[in-house]
XYZ file of C-alpha atoms in Angstrom:
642
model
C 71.469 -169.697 -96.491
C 70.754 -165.917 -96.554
C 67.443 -166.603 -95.951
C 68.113 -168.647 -92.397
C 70.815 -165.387 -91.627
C 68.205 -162.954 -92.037
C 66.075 -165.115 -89.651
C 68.450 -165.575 -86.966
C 69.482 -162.013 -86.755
C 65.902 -161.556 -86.334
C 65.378 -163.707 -83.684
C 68.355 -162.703 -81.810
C 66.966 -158.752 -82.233
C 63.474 -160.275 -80.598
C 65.082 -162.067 -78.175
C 66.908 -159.274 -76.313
C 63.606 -157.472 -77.238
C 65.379 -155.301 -79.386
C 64.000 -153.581 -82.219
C 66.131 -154.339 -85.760
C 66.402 -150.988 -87.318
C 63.929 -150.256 -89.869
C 61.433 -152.551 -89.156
C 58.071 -151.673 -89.401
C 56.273 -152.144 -85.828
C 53.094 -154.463 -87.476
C 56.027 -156.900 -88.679
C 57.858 -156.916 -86.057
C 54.587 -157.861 -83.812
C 53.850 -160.497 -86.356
C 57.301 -161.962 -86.219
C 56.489 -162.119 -82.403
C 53.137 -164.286 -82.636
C 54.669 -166.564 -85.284
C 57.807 -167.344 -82.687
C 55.498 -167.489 -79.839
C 53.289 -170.150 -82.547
C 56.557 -172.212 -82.883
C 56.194 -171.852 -86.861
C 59.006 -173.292 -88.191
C 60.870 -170.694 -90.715
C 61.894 -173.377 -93.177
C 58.074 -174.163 -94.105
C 58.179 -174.862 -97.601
C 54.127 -174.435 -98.017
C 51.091 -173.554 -95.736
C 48.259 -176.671 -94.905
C 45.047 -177.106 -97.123
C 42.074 -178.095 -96.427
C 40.443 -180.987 -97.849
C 38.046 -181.189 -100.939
C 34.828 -181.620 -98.376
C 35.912 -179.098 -96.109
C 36.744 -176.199 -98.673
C 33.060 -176.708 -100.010
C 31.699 -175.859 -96.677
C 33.712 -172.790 -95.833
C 32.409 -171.839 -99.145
C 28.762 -172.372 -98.825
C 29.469 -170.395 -95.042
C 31.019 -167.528 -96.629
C 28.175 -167.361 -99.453
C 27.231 -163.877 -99.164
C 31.066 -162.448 -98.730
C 31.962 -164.182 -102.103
C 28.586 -163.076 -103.636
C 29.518 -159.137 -102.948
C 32.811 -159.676 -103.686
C 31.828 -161.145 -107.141
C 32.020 -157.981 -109.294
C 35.263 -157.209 -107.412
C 36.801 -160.610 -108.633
C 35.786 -160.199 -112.234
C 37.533 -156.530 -112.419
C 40.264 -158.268 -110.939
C 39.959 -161.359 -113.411
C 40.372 -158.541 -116.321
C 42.545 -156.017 -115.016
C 45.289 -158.626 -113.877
C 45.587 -161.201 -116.270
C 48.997 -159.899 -117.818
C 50.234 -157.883 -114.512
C 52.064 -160.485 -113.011
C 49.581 -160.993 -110.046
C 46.319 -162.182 -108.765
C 43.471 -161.266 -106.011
C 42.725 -163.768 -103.376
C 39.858 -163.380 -100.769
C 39.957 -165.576 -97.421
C 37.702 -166.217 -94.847
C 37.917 -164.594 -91.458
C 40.408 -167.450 -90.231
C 42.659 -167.043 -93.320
C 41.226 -170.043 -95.423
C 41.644 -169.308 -98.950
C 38.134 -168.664 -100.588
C 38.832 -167.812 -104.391
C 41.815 -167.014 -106.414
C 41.527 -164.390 -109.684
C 44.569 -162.971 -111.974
C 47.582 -163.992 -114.254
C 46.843 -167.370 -114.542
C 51.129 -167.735 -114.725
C 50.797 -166.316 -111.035
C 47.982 -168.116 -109.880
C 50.208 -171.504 -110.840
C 53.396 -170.294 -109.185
C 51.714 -170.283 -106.237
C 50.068 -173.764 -105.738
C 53.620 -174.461 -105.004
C 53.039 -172.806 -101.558
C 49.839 -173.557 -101.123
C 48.901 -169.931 -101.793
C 45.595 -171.164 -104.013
C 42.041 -172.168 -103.180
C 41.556 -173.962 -99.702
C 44.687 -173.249 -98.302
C 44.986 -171.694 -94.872
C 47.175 -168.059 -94.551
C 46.686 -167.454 -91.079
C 49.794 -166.486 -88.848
C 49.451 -170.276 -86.792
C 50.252 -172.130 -90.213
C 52.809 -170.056 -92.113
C 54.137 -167.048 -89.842
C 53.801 -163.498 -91.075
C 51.820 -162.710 -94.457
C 49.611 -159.716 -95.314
C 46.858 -162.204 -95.106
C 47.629 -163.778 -91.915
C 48.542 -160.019 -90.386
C 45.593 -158.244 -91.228
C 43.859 -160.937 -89.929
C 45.897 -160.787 -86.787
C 45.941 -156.571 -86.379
C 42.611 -155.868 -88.000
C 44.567 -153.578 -90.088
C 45.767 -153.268 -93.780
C 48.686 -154.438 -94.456
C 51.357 -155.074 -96.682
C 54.296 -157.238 -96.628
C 57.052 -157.579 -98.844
C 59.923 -160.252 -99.571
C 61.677 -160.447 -96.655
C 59.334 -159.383 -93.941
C 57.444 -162.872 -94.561
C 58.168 -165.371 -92.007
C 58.202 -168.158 -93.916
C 61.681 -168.158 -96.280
C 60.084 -169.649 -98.915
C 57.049 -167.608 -98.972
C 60.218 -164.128 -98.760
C 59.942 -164.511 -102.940
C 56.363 -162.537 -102.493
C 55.185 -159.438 -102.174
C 51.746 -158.881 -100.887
C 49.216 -156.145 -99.422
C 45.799 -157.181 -97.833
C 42.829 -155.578 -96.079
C 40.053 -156.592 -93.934
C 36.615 -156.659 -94.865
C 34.501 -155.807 -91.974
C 30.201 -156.721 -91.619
C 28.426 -153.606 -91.691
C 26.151 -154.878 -89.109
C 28.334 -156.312 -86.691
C 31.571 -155.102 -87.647
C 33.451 -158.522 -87.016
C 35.652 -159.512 -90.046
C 34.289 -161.246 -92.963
C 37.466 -162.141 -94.301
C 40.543 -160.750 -96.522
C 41.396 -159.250 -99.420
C 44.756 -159.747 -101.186
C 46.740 -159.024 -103.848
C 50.263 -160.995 -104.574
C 52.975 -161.431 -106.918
C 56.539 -161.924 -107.475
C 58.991 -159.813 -104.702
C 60.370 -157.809 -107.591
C 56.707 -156.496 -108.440
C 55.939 -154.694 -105.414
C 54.395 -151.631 -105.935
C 53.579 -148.945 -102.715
C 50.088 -148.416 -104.423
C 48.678 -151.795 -103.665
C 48.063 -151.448 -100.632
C 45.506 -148.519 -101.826
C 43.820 -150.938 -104.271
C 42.838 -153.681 -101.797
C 41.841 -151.247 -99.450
C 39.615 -149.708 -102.035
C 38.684 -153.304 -102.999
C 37.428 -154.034 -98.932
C 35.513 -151.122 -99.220
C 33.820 -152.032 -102.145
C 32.712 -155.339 -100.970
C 31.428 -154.052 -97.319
C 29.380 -151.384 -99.521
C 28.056 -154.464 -101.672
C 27.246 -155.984 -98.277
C 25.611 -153.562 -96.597
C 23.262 -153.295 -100.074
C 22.718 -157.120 -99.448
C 22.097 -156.837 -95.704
C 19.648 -154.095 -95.990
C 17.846 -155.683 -99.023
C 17.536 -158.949 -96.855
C 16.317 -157.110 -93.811
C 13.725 -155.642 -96.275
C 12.685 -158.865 -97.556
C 12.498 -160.175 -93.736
C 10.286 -157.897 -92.598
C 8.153 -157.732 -95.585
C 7.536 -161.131 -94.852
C 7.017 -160.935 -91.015
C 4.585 -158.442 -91.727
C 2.369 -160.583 -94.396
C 2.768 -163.421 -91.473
C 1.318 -160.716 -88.907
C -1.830 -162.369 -88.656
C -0.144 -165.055 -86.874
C 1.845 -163.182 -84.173
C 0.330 -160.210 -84.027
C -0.629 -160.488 -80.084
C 2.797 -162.021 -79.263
C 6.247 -159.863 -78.185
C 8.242 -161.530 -80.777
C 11.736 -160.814 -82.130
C 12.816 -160.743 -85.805
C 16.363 -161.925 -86.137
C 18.033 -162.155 -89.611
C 20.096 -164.709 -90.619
C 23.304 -162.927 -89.662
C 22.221 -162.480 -86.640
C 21.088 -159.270 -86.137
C 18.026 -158.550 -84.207
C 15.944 -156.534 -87.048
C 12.388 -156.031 -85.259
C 11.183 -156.026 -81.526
C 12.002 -154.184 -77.751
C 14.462 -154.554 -75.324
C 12.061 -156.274 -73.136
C 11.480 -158.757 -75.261
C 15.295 -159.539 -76.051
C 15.915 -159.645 -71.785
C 13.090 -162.129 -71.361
C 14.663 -164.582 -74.186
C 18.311 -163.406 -72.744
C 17.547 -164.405 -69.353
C 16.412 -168.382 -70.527
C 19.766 -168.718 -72.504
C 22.477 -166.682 -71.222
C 24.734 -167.803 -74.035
C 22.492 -166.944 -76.924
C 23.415 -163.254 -77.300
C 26.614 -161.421 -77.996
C 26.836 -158.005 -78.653
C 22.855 -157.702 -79.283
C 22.947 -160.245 -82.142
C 22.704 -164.648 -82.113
C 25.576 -165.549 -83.566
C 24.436 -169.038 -83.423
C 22.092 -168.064 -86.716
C 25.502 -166.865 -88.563
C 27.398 -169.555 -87.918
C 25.217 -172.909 -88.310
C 23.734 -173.968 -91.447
C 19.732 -172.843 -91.787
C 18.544 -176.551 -91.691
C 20.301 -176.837 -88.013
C 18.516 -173.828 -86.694
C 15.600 -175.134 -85.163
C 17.284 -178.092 -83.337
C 19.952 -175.912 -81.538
C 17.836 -173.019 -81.023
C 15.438 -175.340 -79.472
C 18.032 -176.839 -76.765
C 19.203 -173.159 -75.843
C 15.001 -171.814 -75.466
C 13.223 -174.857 -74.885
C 10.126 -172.776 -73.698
C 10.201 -170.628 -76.802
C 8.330 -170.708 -79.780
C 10.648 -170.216 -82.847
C 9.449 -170.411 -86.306
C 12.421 -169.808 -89.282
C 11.138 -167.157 -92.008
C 11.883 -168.087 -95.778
C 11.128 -167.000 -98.950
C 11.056 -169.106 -102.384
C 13.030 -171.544 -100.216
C 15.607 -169.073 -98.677
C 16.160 -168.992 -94.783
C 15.984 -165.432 -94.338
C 15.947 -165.204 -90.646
C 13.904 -166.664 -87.592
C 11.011 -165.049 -85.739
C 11.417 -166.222 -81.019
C 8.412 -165.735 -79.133
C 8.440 -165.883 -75.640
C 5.813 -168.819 -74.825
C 2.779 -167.716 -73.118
C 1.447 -169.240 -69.899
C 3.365 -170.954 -67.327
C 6.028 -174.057 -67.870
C 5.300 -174.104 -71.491
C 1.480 -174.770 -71.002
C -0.866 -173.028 -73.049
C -3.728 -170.801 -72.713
C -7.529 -172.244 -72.716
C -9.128 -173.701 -75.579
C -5.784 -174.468 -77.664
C -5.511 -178.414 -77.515
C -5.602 -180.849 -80.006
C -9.220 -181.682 -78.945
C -11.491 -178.941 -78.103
C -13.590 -176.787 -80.408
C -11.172 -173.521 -81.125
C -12.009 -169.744 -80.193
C -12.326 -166.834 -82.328
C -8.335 -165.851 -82.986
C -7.393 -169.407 -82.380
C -3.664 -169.826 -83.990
C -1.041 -172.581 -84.589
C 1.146 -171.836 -82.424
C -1.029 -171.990 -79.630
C -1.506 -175.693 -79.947
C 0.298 -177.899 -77.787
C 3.185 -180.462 -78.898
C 6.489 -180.113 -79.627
C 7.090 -183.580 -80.827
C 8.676 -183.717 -84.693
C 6.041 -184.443 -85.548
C 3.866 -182.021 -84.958
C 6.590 -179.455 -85.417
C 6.201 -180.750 -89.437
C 2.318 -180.706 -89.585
C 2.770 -177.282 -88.307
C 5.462 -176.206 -90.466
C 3.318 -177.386 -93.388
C 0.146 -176.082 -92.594
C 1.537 -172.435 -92.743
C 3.491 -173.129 -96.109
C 0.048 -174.625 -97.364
C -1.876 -171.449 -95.986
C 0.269 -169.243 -97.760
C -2.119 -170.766 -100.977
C -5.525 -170.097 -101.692
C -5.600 -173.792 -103.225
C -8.044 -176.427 -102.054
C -6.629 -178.501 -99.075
C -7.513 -181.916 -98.172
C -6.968 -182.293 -93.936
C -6.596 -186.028 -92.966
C -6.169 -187.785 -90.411
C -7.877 -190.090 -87.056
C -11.108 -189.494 -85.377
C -10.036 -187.198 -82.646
C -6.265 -185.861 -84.069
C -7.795 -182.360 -84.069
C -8.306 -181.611 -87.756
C -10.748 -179.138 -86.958
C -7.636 -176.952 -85.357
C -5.290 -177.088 -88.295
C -8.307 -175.913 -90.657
C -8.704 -173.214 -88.008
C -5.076 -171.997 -88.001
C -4.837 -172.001 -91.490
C -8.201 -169.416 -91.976
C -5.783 -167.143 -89.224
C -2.785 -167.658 -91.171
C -4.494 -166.717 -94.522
C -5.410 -162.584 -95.451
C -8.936 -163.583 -95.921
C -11.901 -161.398 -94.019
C -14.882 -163.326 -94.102
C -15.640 -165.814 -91.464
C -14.711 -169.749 -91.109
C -17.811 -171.665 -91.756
C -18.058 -175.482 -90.414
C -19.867 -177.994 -92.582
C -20.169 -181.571 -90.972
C -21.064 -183.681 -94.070
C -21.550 -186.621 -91.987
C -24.049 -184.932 -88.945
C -26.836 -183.927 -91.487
C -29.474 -185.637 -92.797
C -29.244 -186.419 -95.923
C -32.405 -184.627 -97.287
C -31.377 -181.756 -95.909
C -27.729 -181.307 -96.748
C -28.704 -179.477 -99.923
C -30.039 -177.079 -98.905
C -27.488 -176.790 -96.093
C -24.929 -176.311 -98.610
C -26.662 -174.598 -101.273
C -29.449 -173.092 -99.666
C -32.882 -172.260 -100.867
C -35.865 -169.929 -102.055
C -38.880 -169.594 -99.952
C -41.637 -172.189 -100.331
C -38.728 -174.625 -102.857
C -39.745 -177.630 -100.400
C -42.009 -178.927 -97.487
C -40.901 -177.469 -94.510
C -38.922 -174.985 -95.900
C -38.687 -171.556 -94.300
C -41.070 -169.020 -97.088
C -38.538 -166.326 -96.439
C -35.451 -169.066 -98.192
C -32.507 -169.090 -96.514
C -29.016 -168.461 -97.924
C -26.851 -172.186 -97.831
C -22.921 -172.106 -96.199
C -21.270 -171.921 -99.199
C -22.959 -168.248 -99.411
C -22.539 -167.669 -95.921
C -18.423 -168.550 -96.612
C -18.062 -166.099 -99.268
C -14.956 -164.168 -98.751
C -13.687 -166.652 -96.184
C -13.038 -170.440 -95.834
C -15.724 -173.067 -96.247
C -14.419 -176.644 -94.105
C -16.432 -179.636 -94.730
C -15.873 -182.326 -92.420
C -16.019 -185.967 -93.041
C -16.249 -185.093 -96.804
C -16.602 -188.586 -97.792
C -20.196 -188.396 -96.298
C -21.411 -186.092 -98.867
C -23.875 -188.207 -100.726
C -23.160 -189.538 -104.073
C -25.813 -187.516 -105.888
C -24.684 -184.319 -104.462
C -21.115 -184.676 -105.130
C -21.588 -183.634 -108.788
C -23.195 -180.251 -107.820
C -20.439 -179.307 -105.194
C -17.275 -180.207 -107.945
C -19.483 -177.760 -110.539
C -19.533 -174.995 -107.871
C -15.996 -175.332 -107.351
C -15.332 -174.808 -111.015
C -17.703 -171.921 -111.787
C -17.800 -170.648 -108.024
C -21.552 -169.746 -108.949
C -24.302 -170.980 -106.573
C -27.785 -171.414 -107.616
C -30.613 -172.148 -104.267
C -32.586 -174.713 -103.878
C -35.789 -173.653 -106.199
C -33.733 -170.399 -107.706
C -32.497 -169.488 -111.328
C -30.469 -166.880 -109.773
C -26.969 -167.091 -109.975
C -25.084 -166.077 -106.853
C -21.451 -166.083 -107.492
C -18.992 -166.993 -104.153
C -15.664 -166.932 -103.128
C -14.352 -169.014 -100.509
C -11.326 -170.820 -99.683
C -12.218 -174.749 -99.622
C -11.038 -176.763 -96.662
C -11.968 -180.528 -96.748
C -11.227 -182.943 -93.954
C -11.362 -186.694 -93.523
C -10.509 -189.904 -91.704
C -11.146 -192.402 -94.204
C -9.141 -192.757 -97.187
C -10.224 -191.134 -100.131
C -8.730 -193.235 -102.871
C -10.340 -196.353 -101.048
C -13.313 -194.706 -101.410
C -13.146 -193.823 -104.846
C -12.655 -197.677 -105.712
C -15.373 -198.757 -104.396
C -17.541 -196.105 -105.839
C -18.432 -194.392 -102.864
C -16.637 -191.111 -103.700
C -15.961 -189.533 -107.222
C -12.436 -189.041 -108.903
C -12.842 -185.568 -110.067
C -14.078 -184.421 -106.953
C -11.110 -185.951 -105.035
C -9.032 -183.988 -107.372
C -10.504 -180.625 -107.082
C -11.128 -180.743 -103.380
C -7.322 -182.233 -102.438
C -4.909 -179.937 -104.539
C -2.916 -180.002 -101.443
C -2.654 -182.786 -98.585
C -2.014 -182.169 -95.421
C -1.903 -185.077 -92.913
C -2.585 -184.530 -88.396
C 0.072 -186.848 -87.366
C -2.347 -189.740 -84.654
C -1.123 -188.978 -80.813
C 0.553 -192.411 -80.594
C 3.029 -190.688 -83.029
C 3.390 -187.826 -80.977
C 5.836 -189.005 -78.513
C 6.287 -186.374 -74.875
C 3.692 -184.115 -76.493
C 1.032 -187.275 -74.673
C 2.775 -185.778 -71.179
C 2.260 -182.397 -71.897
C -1.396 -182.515 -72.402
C -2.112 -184.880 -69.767
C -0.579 -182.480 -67.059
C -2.290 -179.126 -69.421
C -5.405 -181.788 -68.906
C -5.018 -181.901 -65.278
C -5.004 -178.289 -65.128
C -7.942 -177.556 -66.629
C -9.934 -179.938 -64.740
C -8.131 -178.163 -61.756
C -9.350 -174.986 -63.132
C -12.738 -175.914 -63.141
C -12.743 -177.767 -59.834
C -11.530 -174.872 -58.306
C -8.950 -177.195 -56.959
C -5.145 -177.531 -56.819
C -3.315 -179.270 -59.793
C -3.057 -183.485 -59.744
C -0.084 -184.692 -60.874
C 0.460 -188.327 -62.628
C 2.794 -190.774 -60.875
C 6.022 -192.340 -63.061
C 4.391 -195.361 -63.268
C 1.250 -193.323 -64.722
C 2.576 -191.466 -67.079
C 4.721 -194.609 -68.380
C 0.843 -196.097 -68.946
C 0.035 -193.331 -70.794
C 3.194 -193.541 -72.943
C 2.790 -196.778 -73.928
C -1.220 -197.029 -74.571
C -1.817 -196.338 -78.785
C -4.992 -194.132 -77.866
C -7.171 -195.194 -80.682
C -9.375 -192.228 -80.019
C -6.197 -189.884 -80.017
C -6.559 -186.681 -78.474
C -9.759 -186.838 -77.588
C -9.939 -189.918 -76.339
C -7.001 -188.750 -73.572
C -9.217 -185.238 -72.485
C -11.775 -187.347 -71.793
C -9.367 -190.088 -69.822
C -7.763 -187.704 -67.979
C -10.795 -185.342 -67.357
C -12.613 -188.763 -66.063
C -9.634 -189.864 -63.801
C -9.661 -186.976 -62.403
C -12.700 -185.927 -61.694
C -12.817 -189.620 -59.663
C -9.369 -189.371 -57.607
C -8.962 -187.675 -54.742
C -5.891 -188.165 -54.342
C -3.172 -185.433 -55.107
C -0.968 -187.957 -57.621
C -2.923 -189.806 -59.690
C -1.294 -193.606 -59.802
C -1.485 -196.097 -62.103
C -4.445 -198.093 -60.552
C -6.738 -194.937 -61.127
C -6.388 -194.895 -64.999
C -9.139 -196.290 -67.112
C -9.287 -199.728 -67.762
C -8.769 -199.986 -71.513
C -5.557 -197.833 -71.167
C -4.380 -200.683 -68.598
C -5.234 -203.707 -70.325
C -5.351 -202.545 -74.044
C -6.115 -205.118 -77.430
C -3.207 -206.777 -77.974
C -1.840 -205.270 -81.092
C -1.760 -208.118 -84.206
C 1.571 -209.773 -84.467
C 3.411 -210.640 -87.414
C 4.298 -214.009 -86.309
C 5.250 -216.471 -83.627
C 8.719 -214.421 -83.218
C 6.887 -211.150 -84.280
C 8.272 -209.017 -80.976
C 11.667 -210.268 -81.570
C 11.537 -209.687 -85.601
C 10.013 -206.177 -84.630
C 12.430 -205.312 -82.976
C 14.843 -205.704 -84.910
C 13.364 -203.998 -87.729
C 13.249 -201.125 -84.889
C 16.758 -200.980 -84.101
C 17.692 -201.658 -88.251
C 15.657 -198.508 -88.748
C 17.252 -196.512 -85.712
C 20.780 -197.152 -86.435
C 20.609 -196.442 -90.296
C 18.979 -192.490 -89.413
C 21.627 -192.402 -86.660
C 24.096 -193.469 -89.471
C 22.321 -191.149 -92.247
C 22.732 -187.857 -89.424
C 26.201 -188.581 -88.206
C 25.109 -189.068 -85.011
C 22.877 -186.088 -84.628
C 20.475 -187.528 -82.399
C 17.778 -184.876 -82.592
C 17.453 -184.914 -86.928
C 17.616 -188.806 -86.605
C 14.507 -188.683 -83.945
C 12.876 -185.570 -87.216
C 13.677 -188.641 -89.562
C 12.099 -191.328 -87.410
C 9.149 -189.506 -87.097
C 9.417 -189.914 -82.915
C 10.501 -187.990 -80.216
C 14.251 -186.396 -78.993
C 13.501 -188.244 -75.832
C 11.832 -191.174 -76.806
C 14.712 -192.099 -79.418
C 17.006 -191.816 -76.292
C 15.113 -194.206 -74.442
C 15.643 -196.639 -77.446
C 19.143 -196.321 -77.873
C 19.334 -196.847 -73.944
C 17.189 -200.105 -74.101
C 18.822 -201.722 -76.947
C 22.601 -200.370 -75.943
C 22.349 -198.771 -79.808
C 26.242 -197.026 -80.596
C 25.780 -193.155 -81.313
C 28.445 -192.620 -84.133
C 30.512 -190.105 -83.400
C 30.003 -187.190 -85.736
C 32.395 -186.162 -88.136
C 34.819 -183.365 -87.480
C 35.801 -180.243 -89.811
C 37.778 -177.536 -89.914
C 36.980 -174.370 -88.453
């Protein structure tokens, strides 16, 4: 009954807008909010979260409760007899970790003052946790002043912790106990606590930026002719101008605030590249880890005009000096993944085996992952399958003058010399002849190459890239290719995803298609009707890229006309082999099978429709145009707690 008294007189004092005397200003503000909340004052214990939710506001507020660790374990010493314990929340009062007399840590379950449950001034009125919180201030708080009566058997003092880099709050430190063990001093010990953990933070935060930039700068190769920025995964903006930042600025109003992305703080690393890609869609982002780690991202401003790249960067033409992944063309999932591979894989000096199609631009990936590497010698080209095959050893090997009719008398060094200190590629592999094979797998081993006609050992160093379109274990059954070879050349796999996988990135370079040809016409840009493009869409271009240059260089080339319609495409694409069925019902069974497959990665995302379209191995767009056509459900996505 005293307790409700207490709280009337209060209110009455607040009401008239009175000031009771004694009260402390901060608790007489917080009284204020919690009346203005409509907290009831005979709360018996604050809301929880549940099980799944406390386990992500954990994992969010990793690197708080990883500086605050060796705070907690001088608290889990110092307090285990003293009647009291030290809590840590999150910034929106969630209850992160508990440490102390374990007698004290029990007592108050009964409140909900333990792990996961939520001390903000909304859900239980005025506490030192809930008032800092509010005022941005330490605080303490003792019997009483609470709001709550129940929680008026407490005494407790809290402090913010603030982010030395943004200065926002982090979260809370607290210490409670019994009313009758108040003590004026700690207030002084959680304040000395805060500091303590922002000082372990800003130790973190600069040894992360470190680590960032360490790693941007070993990636230089790769971006060093773009304006890029470095942002680390707290936001901040770590490397590049204020020119740079304006340009991204002005294509997503939304995605600064106060110089930083919080949007990189606040979602969870594997989320980054979907929702930075829906703010920037004309960016290129790539995320920067280490051992596995998301340390930050790296945005680019995309060169050239409506997301079209410069010259000589397709997935079909013969690449430039400089030539570089991120230059190619596609943003489909898929190609997003072949990309994101290659430059794991190029991080390795290990042997990679590139498959793929005829036409899926193999010859590009090997390219970009020379650039990516820290190697200085050149990239030399072998096309196993283009030379004769009395002549491809001394191609590879090369020989001494005079070792064979025709040969030059002054010898002439082979490309695996010519490679040394940079990257050998052999294309179509699986045409090196049978015989030859042997010698290649020893000069892997020893990396020692002996001429044609020579005793001489000459000892190389290249990086080995092998590409094919065939498949090598096939090959190696029927005795065509050997085992140990296929071993030593394909330590690491990396497979071109066909175009008809590809999805929108067919639209994209049939208009970058049309421009060229424009280019060299010295005429304006065609464009492709709806029903053109739709042709293109649906044709499984056999000869993949290259295959749709040359179609839309042709087409072009042959309309005058300033839209290209349907009736101007090439034949094939119009009347294409009908694909082999699996049955009399086999459209109908397919799809089925189609929309089995769609709804369970709909199901498996919670109704993320960009990670299902990652899963499926399609298209954002073309996934939508499946769930349109067969009226597929999007499931609503789950909920949580902020």
């Amino acid at each position: 009954m005293q307790d409700h008294r207490i709280y009337q007189a209060w209110e009455t004092f607040l009401s008239q807008g009175k000031t009771p005397a004694g009260v402390r200003d901060e608790v007489l503000a917080s009284w204020q909010r919690s009346l203005d909340n409509n907290v009831p004052v005979d709360r018996s214990q604050t809301q929880a979260l549940s099980d799944g939710e406390f386990l992500r506001v954990r994992q969010q507020s990793g690197p708080f409760l990883t500086a605050a660790r060796p705070a907690l374990g001088q608290g889990r010493r110092f307090l285990s007899e003293a009647r009291a314990m030290v809590m840590l929340s999150n910034a929106h009062g969630a209850v992160l970790e508990t440490v102390g007399d374990r007698r004290v840590i029990e007592h108050g379950q009964d409140i909900g003052l333990c792990r996961g449950g939520l001390w903000d001034e909304g859900h239980i009125g005025t506490n030192a946790i809930g008032t800092a919180l509010a005022s941005q201030q330490p605080v303490q708080i003792h019997g009483y002043e609470h709001y709550c009566c129940r929680v008026q058997r407490w005494t407790c003092a809290a402090a913010p912790v603030f982010s030395p880099t943004t200065r926002r709050i982090l979260g809370v430190v607290d210490l409670s106990g019994p009313a009758e063990t108040f003590n004026p001093q700690s207030l002084a010990y959680v304040v000395a606590v805060a500091r303590q953990i922002e000082g372990g933070l800003t130790q973190a935060t600069e040894a992360d930026h470190r680590r960032l930039i360490e790693r941007f700068l070993e990636m230089g190769r790769r971006w060093k002719h773009r304006d890029v920025l470095v942002v680390s995964r707290s936001g901040v903006i770590v490397h590049g101008n204020e020119q740079v930042r304006r340009q991204i600025s002005r294509a997503s109003r939304n995605l600064f605030f106060e110089n930083t992305i919080p949007l990189l703080r606040d979602t969870p690393a594997e989320e980054w590249l979907d929702k930075l890609h829906a703010q920037l869609p004309t960016a290129d982002i790539e995320p920067v880890t280490v051992d596995g780690e998301h340390l930050g991202v790296i945005l680019a401003p995309r060169q050239g005009r409506t997301g079209i790249r410069p010259r000589n960067r397709d997935m079909g033409e013969h690449p430039s000096d400089g030539f570089s992944l991120d230059t190619l063309i596609g943003d489909s999932p898929a190609m997003r993944a072949a990309c994101d591979k290659a430059r794991r894989l190029a991080a390795t000096d290990a042997p990679i085996l590139i498959e793929g199609e005829t036409g899926v631009g193999k010859e590009l990936f090997a390219q970009g992952i020379h650039a990516l590497s820290m190697l200085t010698g050149p990239f030399i080209p072998v096309n196993c399958g283009a030379l004769p095959k009395d002549l491809i050893g001394g191609e590879m090997f090369g020989y001494v003058g005079g070792a064979f009719t025709g040969a030059s008398q002054e010898g002439r060094p082979g490309k695996l010399e010519a490679a040394d200190g940079g990257t050998l590629c052999l294309d179509e592999v699986s045409e090196m002849p049978l015989d030859l094979q042997p010698t290649l797998l020893r000069i892997l081993e020893d990396g020692v190459v002996y001429r044609i006609g020579s005793h001489q050992p000459r000892r190389v160093r290249a990086r080995l890239l092998s590409m094919t379109n065939r498949n090598l274990p096939e090959e190696i059954e029927s005795g065509r290719f050997r085992q140990d070879l296929f071993y030593r050349i394909a330590a690491l796999r990396l497979r071109i995803p066909p175009l008809r996988e590809r999805g929108d990135d067919i639209a994209l370079l049939a208009e970058y298609y049309l421009r060229q040809q424009a280019t060299r016409s010295g005429r304006t840009p065609q464009s492709l009707s709806a029903e053109a493009m739709d042709a293109l869409l649906r044709y499984h271009w056999p000869g993949n890229v290259r295959q749709l240059r040359n179609a839309i260089t042709t087409t072009a080339a042959l309309t005058d006309a300033a839209t290209i319609d349907v009736e101007a495409l090439p034949e094939e694409i119009l009347t294409p082999a009908p694909a082999p069925t699996p049955g009399e019902d086999g459209n109908l069974q397919l799809a089925t099978v189609e929309r089995a497959a769609i709804e369970q990665a709909l199901r498996r995302c919670e109704g993320n429709v960009s990670r299902a379209a990652r899963q499926l191995g399609i298209a954002r767009s073309t996934l939508y145009c499946r769930i349109q056509e067969q009226h597929i459900p999007i499931p609503r996505r789950r909920r949580t707690a902020p």
